[in-house]
Tab-separated table of C-alpha atoms and ligand atoms in Angstrom:
chain	number	residue	atom	x	y	z
A	1	UNK	CA	64.359	57.431	124.642
A	2	UNK	CA	63.858	60.775	126.339
A	3	UNK	CA	63.313	63.871	124.248
A	4	UNK	CA	66.267	65.545	125.928
A	5	UNK	CA	68.644	64.018	123.348
A	6	UNK	CA	66.819	65.284	120.273
A	7	UNK	CA	68.797	67.496	117.962
A	8	UNK	CA	68.787	68.844	114.437
A	9	UNK	CA	71.656	68.340	112.045
A	10	UNK	CA	71.597	69.693	108.481
A	11	UNK	CA	67.835	70.198	108.723
A	12	UNK	CA	67.187	66.620	109.873
A	13	UNK	CA	65.360	66.093	113.159
A	14	UNK	CA	67.166	63.373	115.100
A	15	UNK	CA	66.262	61.440	118.227
A	16	UNK	CA	69.917	61.303	119.291
A	17	UNK	CA	73.119	63.117	118.299
A	18	UNK	CA	74.853	59.728	117.904
A	19	UNK	CA	75.009	58.995	114.170
A	20	UNK	CA	76.660	55.970	112.616
A	21	UNK	CA	79.342	56.939	110.109
A	22	UNK	CA	79.526	55.700	106.552
A	23	UNK	CA	81.132	52.224	106.604
A	24	UNK	CA	80.402	48.514	106.508
A	25	UNK	CA	78.414	49.029	109.714
A	26	UNK	CA	75.499	50.318	107.637
A	27	UNK	CA	75.684	48.166	104.515
A	28	UNK	CA	72.482	46.124	104.997
A	29	UNK	CA	68.926	47.097	105.968
A	30	UNK	CA	69.128	44.563	108.835
A	31	UNK	CA	72.219	46.235	110.293
A	32	UNK	CA	70.510	49.615	110.020
A	33	UNK	CA	67.418	48.364	111.822
A	34	UNK	CA	69.652	47.028	114.595
A	35	UNK	CA	71.485	50.372	114.810
A	36	UNK	CA	68.153	52.172	115.148
A	37	UNK	CA	67.120	49.756	117.870
A	38	UNK	CA	70.397	50.452	119.686
A	39	UNK	CA	69.546	54.176	119.703
A	40	UNK	CA	71.376	55.647	116.700
A	41	UNK	CA	70.067	59.035	115.546
A	42	UNK	CA	70.736	58.314	111.844
A	43	UNK	CA	72.789	56.016	109.652
A	44	UNK	CA	75.127	57.085	106.889
A	45	UNK	CA	75.340	54.356	104.260
A	46	UNK	CA	78.713	53.215	102.900
A	47	UNK	CA	79.998	55.434	100.124
A	48	UNK	CA	79.449	54.665	96.531
A	49	UNK	CA	82.460	55.912	94.573
A	50	UNK	CA	82.100	58.303	91.657
A	51	UNK	CA	84.168	55.865	89.553
A	52	UNK	CA	81.564	53.134	90.179
A	53	UNK	CA	78.787	55.454	89.083
A	54	UNK	CA	80.615	56.579	85.960
A	55	UNK	CA	81.665	53.119	84.827
A	56	UNK	CA	78.252	51.577	85.463
A	57	UNK	CA	76.404	54.400	83.718
A	58	UNK	CA	78.830	54.395	80.800
A	59	UNK	CA	79.901	57.980	81.526
A	60	UNK	CA	83.554	57.025	81.797
A	61	UNK	CA	85.025	53.769	80.567
A	62	UNK	CA	88.524	54.521	81.853
A	63	UNK	CA	89.972	53.012	78.694
A	64	UNK	CA	93.220	54.831	79.447
A	65	UNK	CA	93.589	52.767	82.618
A	66	UNK	CA	92.202	49.238	82.159
A	67	UNK	CA	93.636	48.131	85.505
A	68	UNK	CA	91.715	50.834	87.343
A	69	UNK	CA	88.626	50.049	85.284
A	70	UNK	CA	88.797	46.368	86.252
A	71	UNK	CA	89.398	47.164	89.877
A	72	UNK	CA	86.455	49.522	90.131
A	73	UNK	CA	84.201	47.158	88.231
A	74	UNK	CA	85.099	43.870	89.888
A	75	UNK	CA	87.007	44.272	93.122
A	76	UNK	CA	85.960	47.424	94.974
A	77	UNK	CA	82.967	46.706	97.212
A	78	UNK	CA	81.080	44.830	94.501
A	79	UNK	CA	78.266	47.343	94.862
A	80	UNK	CA	76.051	47.734	91.805
A	81	UNK	CA	74.155	50.992	91.512
A	82	UNK	CA	70.846	49.159	91.711
A	83	UNK	CA	72.015	47.410	94.891
A	84	UNK	CA	72.802	50.798	96.369
A	85	UNK	CA	69.373	52.172	95.521
A	86	UNK	CA	67.803	49.019	96.967
A	87	UNK	CA	69.843	49.496	100.148
A	88	UNK	CA	68.366	52.979	100.482
A	89	UNK	CA	64.809	51.814	99.760
A	90	UNK	CA	64.925	48.816	102.082
A	91	UNK	CA	66.635	50.721	104.892
A	92	UNK	CA	63.999	53.430	104.611
A	93	UNK	CA	61.286	50.809	104.818
A	94	UNK	CA	62.710	49.200	107.933
A	95	UNK	CA	63.966	52.311	109.806
A	96	UNK	CA	62.307	55.442	111.075
A	97	UNK	CA	65.591	57.273	111.637
A	98	UNK	CA	67.081	59.221	108.706
A	99	UNK	CA	68.992	57.200	106.137
A	100	UNK	CA	71.765	59.240	104.585
A	101	UNK	CA	73.408	58.158	101.329
A	102	UNK	CA	77.099	58.820	100.792
A	103	UNK	CA	79.169	59.479	97.686
A	104	UNK	CA	82.934	59.531	97.607
A	105	UNK	CA	83.917	61.920	94.852
A	106	UNK	CA	86.709	64.159	93.652
A	107	UNK	CA	85.584	65.592	90.328
A	108	UNK	CA	82.653	67.635	89.116
A	109	UNK	CA	81.821	65.112	86.416
A	110	UNK	CA	79.328	62.733	84.799
A	111	UNK	CA	78.469	60.940	88.066
A	112	UNK	CA	76.562	63.864	89.479
A	113	UNK	CA	73.151	63.112	87.935
A	114	UNK	CA	73.018	59.927	90.011
A	115	UNK	CA	72.153	62.038	93.063
A	116	UNK	CA	68.635	62.364	91.602
A	117	UNK	CA	68.199	58.589	91.739
A	118	UNK	CA	69.422	58.606	95.321
A	119	UNK	CA	66.787	61.189	96.187
A	120	UNK	CA	64.062	59.263	94.339
A	121	UNK	CA	65.047	56.070	96.183
A	122	UNK	CA	64.081	57.878	99.387
A	123	UNK	CA	67.370	58.937	101.028
A	124	UNK	CA	66.830	61.622	103.652
A	125	UNK	CA	70.058	63.391	102.759
A	126	UNK	CA	73.256	62.979	100.765
A	127	UNK	CA	76.686	63.125	102.347
A	128	UNK	CA	79.525	63.998	99.976
A	129	UNK	CA	82.896	62.670	101.013
A	130	UNK	CA	84.973	64.866	98.733
A	131	UNK	CA	88.447	63.506	98.434
A	132	UNK	CA	91.278	65.719	97.379
A	133	UNK	CA	95.012	65.899	97.923
A	134	UNK	CA	96.905	68.491	95.966
A	135	UNK	CA	100.153	66.791	95.005
A	136	UNK	CA	100.955	68.386	91.637
A	137	UNK	CA	103.472	71.195	91.930
A	138	UNK	CA	101.984	73.133	89.028
A	139	UNK	CA	98.382	72.885	90.220
A	140	UNK	CA	97.029	76.111	91.714
A	141	UNK	CA	96.840	75.895	95.490
A	142	UNK	CA	93.068	76.345	95.666
A	143	UNK	CA	92.182	73.558	93.198
A	144	UNK	CA	90.770	71.200	95.807
A	145	UNK	CA	88.835	73.980	97.525
A	146	UNK	CA	87.245	74.891	94.175
A	147	UNK	CA	86.224	71.278	93.650
A	148	UNK	CA	84.483	71.249	97.044
A	149	UNK	CA	82.500	74.328	96.099
A	150	UNK	CA	81.666	73.213	92.520
A	151	UNK	CA	80.498	69.747	93.536
A	152	UNK	CA	78.416	71.086	96.421
A	153	UNK	CA	76.755	73.714	94.241
A	154	UNK	CA	75.952	71.264	91.476
A	155	UNK	CA	74.578	68.519	93.722
A	156	UNK	CA	72.504	71.076	95.567
A	157	UNK	CA	71.015	72.282	92.278
A	158	UNK	CA	69.839	68.743	91.461
A	159	UNK	CA	68.147	67.620	94.675
A	160	UNK	CA	65.823	68.959	97.335
A	161	UNK	CA	67.078	66.828	100.220
A	162	UNK	CA	69.813	68.175	102.515
A	163	UNK	CA	73.371	67.997	101.243
A	164	UNK	CA	76.113	67.370	103.781
A	165	UNK	CA	79.798	67.829	103.035
A	166	UNK	CA	82.224	65.558	104.857
A	167	UNK	CA	85.398	67.594	104.880
A	168	UNK	CA	89.055	66.785	105.025
A	169	UNK	CA	91.161	68.623	107.582
A	170	UNK	CA	94.075	69.181	105.204
A	171	UNK	CA	93.369	72.783	104.312
A	172	UNK	CA	95.072	75.971	105.338
A	173	UNK	CA	91.767	77.822	105.825
A	174	UNK	CA	89.106	75.432	107.073
A	175	UNK	CA	86.830	78.219	108.298
A	176	UNK	CA	86.812	79.973	104.903
A	177	UNK	CA	86.276	76.724	103.014
A	178	UNK	CA	83.381	75.799	105.300
A	179	UNK	CA	81.859	79.201	104.654
A	180	UNK	CA	82.300	78.767	100.889
A	181	UNK	CA	80.718	75.322	101.015
A	182	UNK	CA	77.830	76.755	103.053
A	183	UNK	CA	77.344	79.522	100.482
A	184	UNK	CA	77.352	76.847	97.761
A	185	UNK	CA	74.321	75.358	99.504
A	186	UNK	CA	75.608	72.753	101.995
A	187	UNK	CA	73.069	72.143	104.760
A	188	UNK	CA	75.688	70.740	107.104
A	189	UNK	CA	79.334	69.757	107.353
A	190	UNK	CA	81.128	66.816	108.910
A	191	UNK	CA	84.419	67.721	110.570
A	192	UNK	CA	86.298	65.541	109.538
A	193	UNK	CA	86.640	62.614	107.185
A	194	UNK	CA	89.626	60.375	107.854
A	195	UNK	CA	91.951	59.639	104.981
A	196	UNK	CA	93.543	56.322	104.188
A	197	UNK	CA	96.425	55.967	106.665
A	198	UNK	CA	99.696	55.070	104.969
A	199	UNK	CA	102.418	53.125	106.738
A	200	UNK	CA	105.735	51.482	105.809
A	201	UNK	CA	106.716	47.861	106.405
A	202	UNK	CA	110.425	48.169	107.202
A	203	UNK	CA	111.003	44.392	106.883
A	204	UNK	CA	109.381	43.963	103.495
A	205	UNK	CA	110.555	47.474	102.546
A	206	UNK	CA	107.216	48.421	101.087
A	207	UNK	CA	104.343	50.794	101.562
A	208	UNK	CA	101.519	49.408	103.636
A	209	UNK	CA	98.151	50.551	104.868
A	210	UNK	CA	98.023	51.786	108.446
A	211	UNK	CA	95.443	50.956	111.088
A	212	UNK	CA	91.923	51.296	109.711
A	213	UNK	CA	90.422	52.421	113.022
A	214	UNK	CA	91.047	55.837	114.515
A	215	UNK	CA	92.669	56.408	117.876
A	216	UNK	CA	91.129	58.578	120.560
A	217	UNK	CA	94.118	60.963	120.278
A	218	UNK	CA	92.762	62.032	116.879
A	219	UNK	CA	89.916	63.864	118.577
A	220	UNK	CA	92.098	66.922	119.244
A	221	UNK	CA	91.781	68.336	115.706
A	222	UNK	CA	88.097	67.441	115.660
A	223	UNK	CA	87.534	69.495	118.815
A	224	UNK	CA	89.752	72.381	117.728
A	225	UNK	CA	87.972	72.881	114.399
A	226	UNK	CA	84.461	72.148	115.662
A	227	UNK	CA	85.054	74.940	118.123
A	228	UNK	CA	86.636	77.385	115.666
A	229	UNK	CA	84.127	76.781	112.881
A	230	UNK	CA	81.248	76.805	115.390
A	231	UNK	CA	82.342	80.202	116.698
A	232	UNK	CA	83.072	81.867	113.391
A	233	UNK	CA	80.137	80.392	111.461
A	234	UNK	CA	77.332	80.017	113.996
A	235	UNK	CA	74.780	79.208	111.267
A	236	UNK	CA	76.678	76.160	110.035
A	237	UNK	CA	75.326	72.832	111.209
A	238	UNK	CA	78.237	70.611	112.310
A	239	UNK	CA	78.616	66.900	112.953
A	240	UNK	CA	81.990	66.120	114.513
A	241	UNK	CA	83.768	63.012	113.333
A	242	UNK	CA	87.094	61.205	113.881
A	243	UNK	CA	88.563	60.083	117.165
A	244	UNK	CA	85.262	60.131	119.091
A	245	UNK	CA	85.364	56.953	121.136
A	246	UNK	CA	83.228	57.405	124.264
A	247	UNK	CA	80.300	59.386	125.667
A	248	UNK	CA	82.550	62.013	127.218
A	249	UNK	CA	83.967	62.704	123.736
A	250	UNK	CA	80.460	63.305	122.407
A	251	UNK	CA	79.809	65.861	125.130
A	252	UNK	CA	83.105	67.588	124.331
A	253	UNK	CA	82.112	67.896	120.659
A	254	UNK	CA	78.667	69.283	121.508
A	255	UNK	CA	80.163	71.727	123.988
A	256	UNK	CA	82.396	72.928	121.157
A	257	UNK	CA	79.415	73.529	118.865
A	258	UNK	CA	78.498	70.231	117.182
A	259	UNK	CA	74.851	69.291	116.714
A	260	UNK	CA	75.728	65.619	116.283
A	261	UNK	CA	78.650	63.213	115.960
A	262	UNK	CA	79.391	60.483	113.440
A	263	UNK	CA	80.957	57.361	114.946
A	264	UNK	CA	82.619	54.426	113.320
A	265	UNK	CA	85.725	52.858	114.969
A	266	UNK	CA	84.248	52.646	118.448
A	267	UNK	CA	81.104	50.886	117.163
A	268	UNK	CA	83.242	48.378	115.262
A	269	UNK	CA	85.294	47.788	118.395
A	270	UNK	CA	82.538	47.644	121.025
A	271	UNK	CA	79.427	46.671	119.094
A	272	UNK	CA	76.024	48.343	118.914
A	273	UNK	CA	75.669	48.161	122.728
A	274	UNK	CA	77.922	51.180	123.040
A	275	UNK	CA	75.293	53.367	121.333
A	276	UNK	CA	72.700	52.698	123.999
A	277	UNK	CA	75.279	53.157	126.759
A	278	UNK	CA	76.392	56.458	125.219
A	279	UNK	CA	72.834	57.775	124.995
A	280	UNK	CA	72.226	56.805	128.617
A	281	UNK	CA	75.399	58.472	129.876
A	282	UNK	CA	74.763	61.590	127.799
A	283	UNK	CA	71.313	61.902	129.276
A	284	UNK	CA	72.545	61.350	132.848
A	285	UNK	CA	75.255	63.953	132.409
A	286	UNK	CA	72.795	66.494	130.966
A	287	UNK	CA	70.339	65.939	133.812
A	288	UNK	CA	73.101	66.237	136.424
A	289	UNK	CA	74.221	69.520	134.842
A	290	UNK	CA	70.607	70.659	134.479
A	291	UNK	CA	70.720	71.000	130.714
A	292	UNK	CA	67.319	70.617	129.096
A	293	UNK	CA	68.419	70.141	125.495
A	294	UNK	CA	71.395	69.464	123.236
A	295	UNK	CA	70.910	72.982	121.893
A	296	UNK	CA	71.594	74.322	125.408
A	297	UNK	CA	74.810	72.317	125.713
A	298	UNK	CA	76.033	73.436	122.309
A	299	UNK	CA	78.740	76.039	122.188
A	300	UNK	CA	79.186	76.364	125.935
A	301	UNK	CA	82.895	76.008	125.357
A	302	UNK	CA	83.668	77.223	121.865
A	303	UNK	CA	85.777	80.209	120.878
A	304	UNK	CA	82.774	82.571	120.739
A	305	UNK	CA	83.898	84.749	123.591
A	306	UNK	CA	87.495	84.962	122.495
A	307	UNK	CA	88.392	87.958	120.346
A	308	UNK	CA	91.401	86.393	118.644
A	309	UNK	CA	91.264	82.582	118.647
A	310	UNK	CA	94.637	82.215	116.933
A	311	UNK	CA	96.321	84.266	119.674
A	312	UNK	CA	94.455	82.199	122.279
A	313	UNK	CA	95.705	78.972	120.640
A	314	UNK	CA	99.240	80.372	120.593
A	315	UNK	CA	99.160	81.226	124.288
A	316	UNK	CA	97.775	77.778	125.140
A	317	UNK	CA	100.623	76.276	123.121
A	318	UNK	CA	103.217	78.304	125.038
A	319	UNK	CA	101.707	77.272	128.386
A	320	UNK	CA	101.544	73.635	127.280
A	321	UNK	CA	105.237	73.309	126.617
A	322	UNK	CA	106.742	75.814	129.057
A	323	UNK	CA	105.514	73.750	132.034
A	324	UNK	CA	107.593	70.735	130.936
A	325	UNK	CA	111.309	70.200	131.645
B	1	LIG	C1	85.931	49.888	107.867
B	1	LIG	C2	85.628	51.328	107.561
B	1	LIG	C3	84.951	51.667	106.385
B	1	LIG	C4	84.686	53.003	106.076
B	1	LIG	N1	84.014	53.319	104.927
B	1	LIG	C5	83.730	54.622	104.649
B	1	LIG	C6	82.968	54.977	103.512
B	1	LIG	O1	82.539	54.134	102.708
B	1	LIG	N2	82.724	56.303	103.306
B	1	LIG	C7	83.149	57.286	104.159
B	1	LIG	O2	82.854	58.480	103.940
B	1	LIG	N3	83.866	56.969	105.258
B	1	LIG	C8	84.153	55.676	105.518
B	1	LIG	N4	84.851	55.365	106.648
B	1	LIG	C9	85.273	56.449	107.540
B	1	LIG	C10	84.270	56.639	108.690
B	1	LIG	O3	82.984	56.966	108.214
B	1	LIG	C11	84.751	57.760	109.635
B	1	LIG	O4	84.755	58.979	108.923
B	1	LIG	C12	86.157	57.523	110.165
B	1	LIG	O5	86.343	56.167	110.527
B	1	LIG	C13	86.424	58.400	111.376
B	1	LIG	O6	85.507	58.142	112.406
B	1	LIG	P1	85.934	57.265	113.699
B	1	LIG	O7	87.074	57.969	114.342
B	1	LIG	O8	84.695	57.223	114.552
B	1	LIG	O9	86.318	55.926	113.167
B	1	LIG	C14	85.127	54.031	106.970
B	1	LIG	C15	85.789	53.672	108.148
B	1	LIG	C16	86.040	52.356	108.457
B	1	LIG	C17	86.751	52.039	109.745
């Protein structure tokens, strides 16, 4: 692959900005070797859940909820902590691209020490998928934001490898939270994680899970916030995620300020071949536009030049609807 696609995300040097998001796509060393061969810049391993870590290390027995305990122990993804560390070790042995471990967490609790084992196993970085929905009426409004900052700070104090925070988009001040997470030590952020999608079955009259894959329409928020965060916090290293389905989408994200993208749905739907095709098209587009590096493409179209991005967004909104009868 040509050097033109090299980039740096969260301190990691990458041969391509196309990273494979945490999922079943990366759950064996063989799959990760194949992803590298297809041209991926890095792989993010499936998440291990903080509950799995706590139950298996005896930090939390969840005796108050035996059903949850059983589910985490027996049904979840069946992943034992040793299996996870082996996945890191074996993937590192078979791949030259960075192997990034992932933890899904929501409390600043007994699981945290496990990050040291992840580092010792050889992971190049840790991605924290911090889950939080504030649904309690008497909980202070910044509870989830505080958890993001506390977890980031604590993990960062325990390891020397880069720490990446995969963020939710359900916050009223994404720019401020990103800045707080950066100050807590995050080396990069992923904008955004995608929550479980609820749906309703109107025939069975019950709650259901929605479609597991994203749609391309979901890229709008990804672009908006990549651009806003990129403009306001130029030192923050961003990987865009959610709704990115083709090579044009990757260029849009980089133009908005991303250093890389994390893909999942489109690779499930089209196979590893799409990675190679995306790299090729990215390179052709860059050469046609006479860009020499990803760094040059970055931020060509973010909100940098605009004094008041919220006013700009408001005017765009007015234009958008006033032209329709
Ligand atoms: C089958 C499947 C499994 C996933 N597992 C994880 C996971 O273990 N940890 C995580 O942080 N995200 C997980 N995700 C979310 C993806 O990493 C990604 O953030 C999300 O799908 C949005 O990207 P996309 O629009 O390219 O699909 C999963 C997604 C899918 C479709």
